[in-house]
Amino acid sequence: MPYPSIFAIDGPVASGKTTVGRELARQLGYRFVDTGMLYRALAYCSIQAQINPSEEKRLVQLAHETRFTLSAAGEMIFCDGVDVTEQLRTPQVEEIVSLVAKVKAVRQELLGIQRSIAEEGNVVMVGRDIGTIVVPDAAKIFLEASLDERIRRRFTEVQAKGSELSRERIKLNLQSRDTIDSERDEAPLRVAEGSVVIPTGENDVEGVVGHILQAFTIAEGG
């Protein structure tokens, strides 16, 4: 069956983008790319360099000078050849990643990397502005989930990694990031025109992926 060569999956924090995107890519034999890893990697590098997110010029310079490399399977990210994947979900990175990502020049700096990957085709990309900015001509999906569902998912995730973040702290972090992501001047989180909107709390991963494949097989005339 024919499917689009590029899928763009957007949605708020912990809405299920990574899980759904990874499974969709697996079923199609496509490359999976979580663009949020780029911003998390930059946030981690800024912590290491003792650069505050408010120091925008230094932050942009760091983004420009750092060589970001994503593994072919989308599982790992390297900064100047160093694997930083395991550092991306720390509480310190969680606290500042949206502040880093809202800087206009930072987003523009990382946009080229994302578009270069998309140009190769056969890729599933997830993020906040994939369908609106990065690849607006892609097959677009927007995933939704209630705040309670997203708290549950993130709490389960951090527990599995041995973190001691409380549900309340996770709730506050998600609410803060939602506000920053939706109100930032550059590429705010919104539903791209033509997106298939899917509530993930009402469906399991297989159900969501099946919905996507059915929607875009029909769209392709299959």
Short mmCIF file of C-alpha atoms in Angstrom, two decimals:
data_model
loop_
_atom_site.label_atom_id
_atom_site.label_comp_id
_atom_site.label_asym_id
_atom_site.label_seq_id
_atom_site.Cartn_x
_atom_site.Cartn_y
_atom_site.Cartn_z
CA MET A 1 0.00 0.00 0.00
CA PRO A 2 1.31 3.48 -0.78
CA TYR A 3 2.13 5.77 2.11
CA PRO A 4 3.64 9.26 2.27
CA SER A 5 7.43 9.34 2.53
CA ILE A 6 7.38 11.78 5.47
CA PHE A 7 5.15 11.66 8.54
CA ALA A 8 5.08 14.63 10.91
CA ILE A 9 3.75 13.93 14.41
CA ASP A 10 3.22 16.89 16.72
CA GLY A 11 1.66 17.25 20.15
CA PRO A 12 2.30 18.46 23.70
CA VAL A 13 4.76 16.94 26.15
CA ALA A 14 4.05 13.29 27.03
CA SER A 15 1.19 12.92 24.56
CA GLY A 16 2.65 9.68 23.22
CA LYS A 17 4.51 11.05 20.19
CA THR A 18 7.70 9.05 20.67
CA THR A 19 5.98 5.72 21.36
CA VAL A 20 3.56 6.12 18.47
CA GLY A 21 6.17 7.52 16.10
CA ARG A 22 8.64 4.75 16.82
CA GLU A 23 6.02 2.04 16.22
CA LEU A 24 4.78 3.72 13.04
CA ALA A 25 8.35 3.88 11.74
CA ARG A 26 8.92 0.22 12.64
CA GLN A 27 5.83 -0.93 10.76
CA LEU A 28 6.72 1.10 7.68
CA GLY A 29 10.44 0.38 7.77
CA TYR A 30 11.10 4.13 8.03
CA ARG A 31 13.69 6.06 10.00
CA PHE A 32 12.45 7.49 13.31
CA VAL A 33 13.56 10.94 14.45
CA ASP A 34 12.59 12.59 17.73
CA THR A 35 13.50 16.23 17.08
CA GLY A 36 13.09 16.99 20.78
CA MET A 37 16.37 15.14 21.32
CA LEU A 38 18.17 18.00 19.57
CA TYR A 39 16.78 20.57 21.99
CA ARG A 40 17.39 18.31 24.97
CA ALA A 41 20.96 17.71 23.85
CA LEU A 42 21.52 21.45 23.52
CA ALA A 43 19.97 22.00 26.96
CA TYR A 44 22.33 19.40 28.43
CA CYS A 45 25.33 20.98 26.68
CA SER A 46 24.32 24.41 27.99
CA ILE A 47 24.24 23.06 31.54
CA GLN A 48 27.71 21.59 31.06
CA ALA A 49 28.94 24.92 29.67
CA GLN A 50 27.21 26.84 32.49
CA ILE A 51 25.12 28.84 30.05
CA ASN A 52 21.78 30.11 31.34
CA PRO A 53 18.83 29.88 28.89
CA SER A 54 18.47 33.65 29.23
CA GLU A 55 21.95 34.12 27.72
CA GLU A 56 20.60 33.83 24.22
CA LYS A 57 23.72 34.87 22.29
CA ARG A 58 25.88 32.32 24.09
CA LEU A 59 23.19 29.68 23.66
CA VAL A 60 22.93 30.28 19.91
CA GLN A 61 26.71 30.22 19.58
CA LEU A 62 26.76 26.88 21.40
CA ALA A 63 24.09 25.51 19.04
CA HIS A 64 26.08 26.74 16.04
CA GLU A 65 29.40 25.30 17.21
CA THR A 66 28.14 21.92 18.45
CA ARG A 67 27.99 19.01 15.99
CA PHE A 68 24.74 17.11 16.64
CA THR A 69 24.44 13.60 15.20
CA LEU A 70 21.39 11.35 15.47
CA SER A 71 21.83 7.59 15.10
CA ALA A 72 20.15 5.96 12.11
CA ALA A 73 17.59 4.24 14.35
CA GLY A 74 16.89 7.45 16.25
CA GLU A 75 17.82 5.89 19.58
CA MET A 76 20.93 7.92 20.34
CA ILE A 77 22.24 11.45 19.91
CA PHE A 78 25.86 12.58 19.94
CA CYS A 79 27.28 16.02 20.65
CA ASP A 80 30.69 16.43 19.04
CA GLY A 81 30.97 12.65 18.91
CA VAL A 82 30.00 12.07 22.56
CA ASP A 83 26.87 10.02 23.31
CA VAL A 84 24.65 12.14 25.59
CA THR A 85 21.45 10.10 25.22
CA GLU A 86 21.29 8.98 28.85
CA GLN A 87 21.55 12.58 30.06
CA LEU A 88 18.49 13.90 28.22
CA ARG A 89 15.77 13.00 30.75
CA THR A 90 17.38 14.33 33.91
CA PRO A 91 15.37 16.76 36.06
CA GLN A 92 17.88 19.50 35.22
CA VAL A 93 17.28 19.12 31.49
CA GLU A 94 13.50 18.81 31.99
CA GLU A 95 13.47 22.15 33.81
CA ILE A 96 15.10 24.17 31.01
CA VAL A 97 14.48 22.42 27.70
CA SER A 98 11.40 24.50 26.82
CA LEU A 99 13.28 27.68 27.72
CA VAL A 100 16.08 26.66 25.37
CA ALA A 101 13.65 25.64 22.62
CA LYS A 102 11.72 28.91 22.67
CA VAL A 103 14.75 30.96 21.56
CA LYS A 104 14.08 31.93 17.94
CA ALA A 105 17.68 31.79 16.76
CA VAL A 106 18.17 28.39 18.39
CA ARG A 107 15.18 26.97 16.52
CA GLN A 108 16.48 28.44 13.28
CA GLU A 109 19.93 26.97 13.95
CA LEU A 110 18.51 23.46 14.44
CA LEU A 111 15.94 23.72 11.65
CA GLY A 112 18.51 22.95 8.96
CA ILE A 113 19.47 19.67 10.62
CA GLN A 114 15.84 18.58 10.75
CA ARG A 115 15.08 19.51 7.15
CA SER A 116 18.20 17.72 5.90
CA ILE A 117 16.96 14.53 7.54
CA ALA A 118 13.46 15.00 6.14
CA GLU A 119 14.81 15.46 2.61
CA GLU A 120 16.13 11.89 2.71
CA GLY A 121 12.53 10.64 2.89
CA ASN A 122 11.05 7.51 4.46
CA VAL A 123 11.07 9.13 7.87
CA VAL A 124 8.73 9.62 10.81
CA MET A 125 9.54 12.85 12.66
CA VAL A 126 8.05 13.87 16.00
CA GLY A 127 8.17 17.22 17.78
CA ARG A 128 6.21 20.42 18.34
CA ASP A 129 6.48 22.19 14.98
CA ILE A 130 7.14 19.44 12.45
CA GLY A 131 3.90 19.90 10.54
CA THR A 132 3.75 23.67 10.91
CA ILE A 133 7.38 24.66 10.24
CA VAL A 134 9.84 21.84 9.56
CA VAL A 135 8.01 19.87 6.85
CA PRO A 136 4.56 21.40 6.28
CA ASP A 137 4.01 19.23 3.18
CA ALA A 138 4.32 15.99 5.19
CA ALA A 139 1.49 13.71 6.27
CA LYS A 140 0.52 15.51 9.48
CA ILE A 141 -0.71 14.02 12.76
CA PHE A 142 -1.45 15.83 16.02
CA LEU A 143 -1.68 13.72 19.17
CA GLU A 144 -3.75 14.84 22.15
CA ALA A 145 -3.97 13.54 25.72
CA SER A 146 -5.40 14.88 28.98
CA LEU A 147 -3.07 16.38 31.56
CA ASP A 148 -3.78 13.48 33.95
CA GLU A 149 -2.88 10.93 31.28
CA ARG A 150 0.32 12.78 30.44
CA ILE A 151 1.30 12.98 34.12
CA ARG A 152 0.75 9.23 34.43
CA ARG A 153 2.92 8.52 31.40
CA ARG A 154 5.76 10.78 32.47
CA PHE A 155 5.67 9.47 36.06
CA THR A 156 5.92 5.88 34.79
CA GLU A 157 8.78 6.90 32.52
CA VAL A 158 10.85 8.65 35.18
CA GLN A 159 10.24 5.85 37.67
CA ALA A 160 11.62 3.35 35.16
CA LYS A 161 14.76 5.47 34.95
CA GLY A 162 15.14 5.56 38.74
CA SER A 163 14.22 9.23 39.14
CA GLU A 164 12.47 10.43 42.30
CA LEU A 165 10.37 13.16 40.68
CA SER A 166 6.97 13.44 42.37
CA ARG A 167 3.69 13.54 40.47
CA GLU A 168 3.16 17.12 41.64
CA ARG A 169 6.53 18.25 40.30
CA ILE A 170 5.82 16.50 37.02
CA LYS A 171 2.43 18.23 36.83
CA LEU A 172 3.98 21.65 37.41
CA ASN A 173 6.69 20.95 34.83
CA LEU A 174 4.18 19.86 32.20
CA GLN A 175 1.96 22.88 32.82
CA SER A 176 4.94 25.21 32.59
CA ARG A 177 6.18 23.62 29.38
CA ASP A 178 2.69 23.72 27.85
CA THR A 179 2.53 27.45 28.48
CA ILE A 180 6.00 28.10 27.07
CA ASP A 181 5.47 25.85 24.04
CA SER A 182 2.09 27.32 23.11
CA GLU A 183 2.90 30.98 23.78
CA ARG A 184 6.44 31.33 22.40
CA ASP A 185 6.85 33.74 19.48
CA GLU A 186 8.79 31.31 17.28
CA ALA A 187 6.97 28.18 16.07
CA PRO A 188 4.40 27.85 18.87
CA LEU A 189 2.72 24.51 19.39
CA ARG A 190 -0.49 24.35 17.37
CA VAL A 191 -2.41 21.96 15.15
CA ALA A 192 -1.12 22.25 11.58
CA GLU A 193 -3.71 22.71 8.87
CA GLY A 194 -4.70 19.35 7.42
CA SER A 195 -3.60 17.35 10.46
CA VAL A 196 -5.31 14.15 11.57
CA VAL A 197 -6.00 14.78 15.28
CA ILE A 198 -5.95 11.66 17.46
CA PRO A 199 -6.64 11.44 21.23
CA THR A 200 -4.09 8.93 22.50
CA GLY A 201 -5.66 8.42 25.92
CA GLU A 202 -8.57 6.55 24.34
CA ASN A 203 -6.43 4.21 22.22
CA ASP A 204 -3.45 1.93 22.69
CA VAL A 205 -0.35 2.35 20.53
CA GLU A 206 -1.48 -0.21 17.96
CA GLY A 207 -4.84 1.52 17.70
CA VAL A 208 -3.28 4.94 17.12
CA VAL A 209 -0.83 3.61 14.53
CA GLY A 210 -3.65 1.74 12.79
CA HIS A 211 -5.66 4.96 12.68
CA ILE A 212 -2.74 6.80 11.10
CA LEU A 213 -2.09 4.13 8.47
CA GLN A 214 -5.76 3.92 7.57
CA ALA A 215 -6.12 7.69 7.32
CA PHE A 216 -3.13 8.13 5.06
CA THR A 217 -3.69 5.05 2.95
CA ILE A 218 -7.09 6.54 2.10
CA ALA A 219 -5.48 9.93 1.48
CA GLU A 220 -3.04 8.28 -0.95
CA GLY A 221 -5.84 6.51 -2.76
CA GLY A 222 -4.83 3.07 -1.48
#
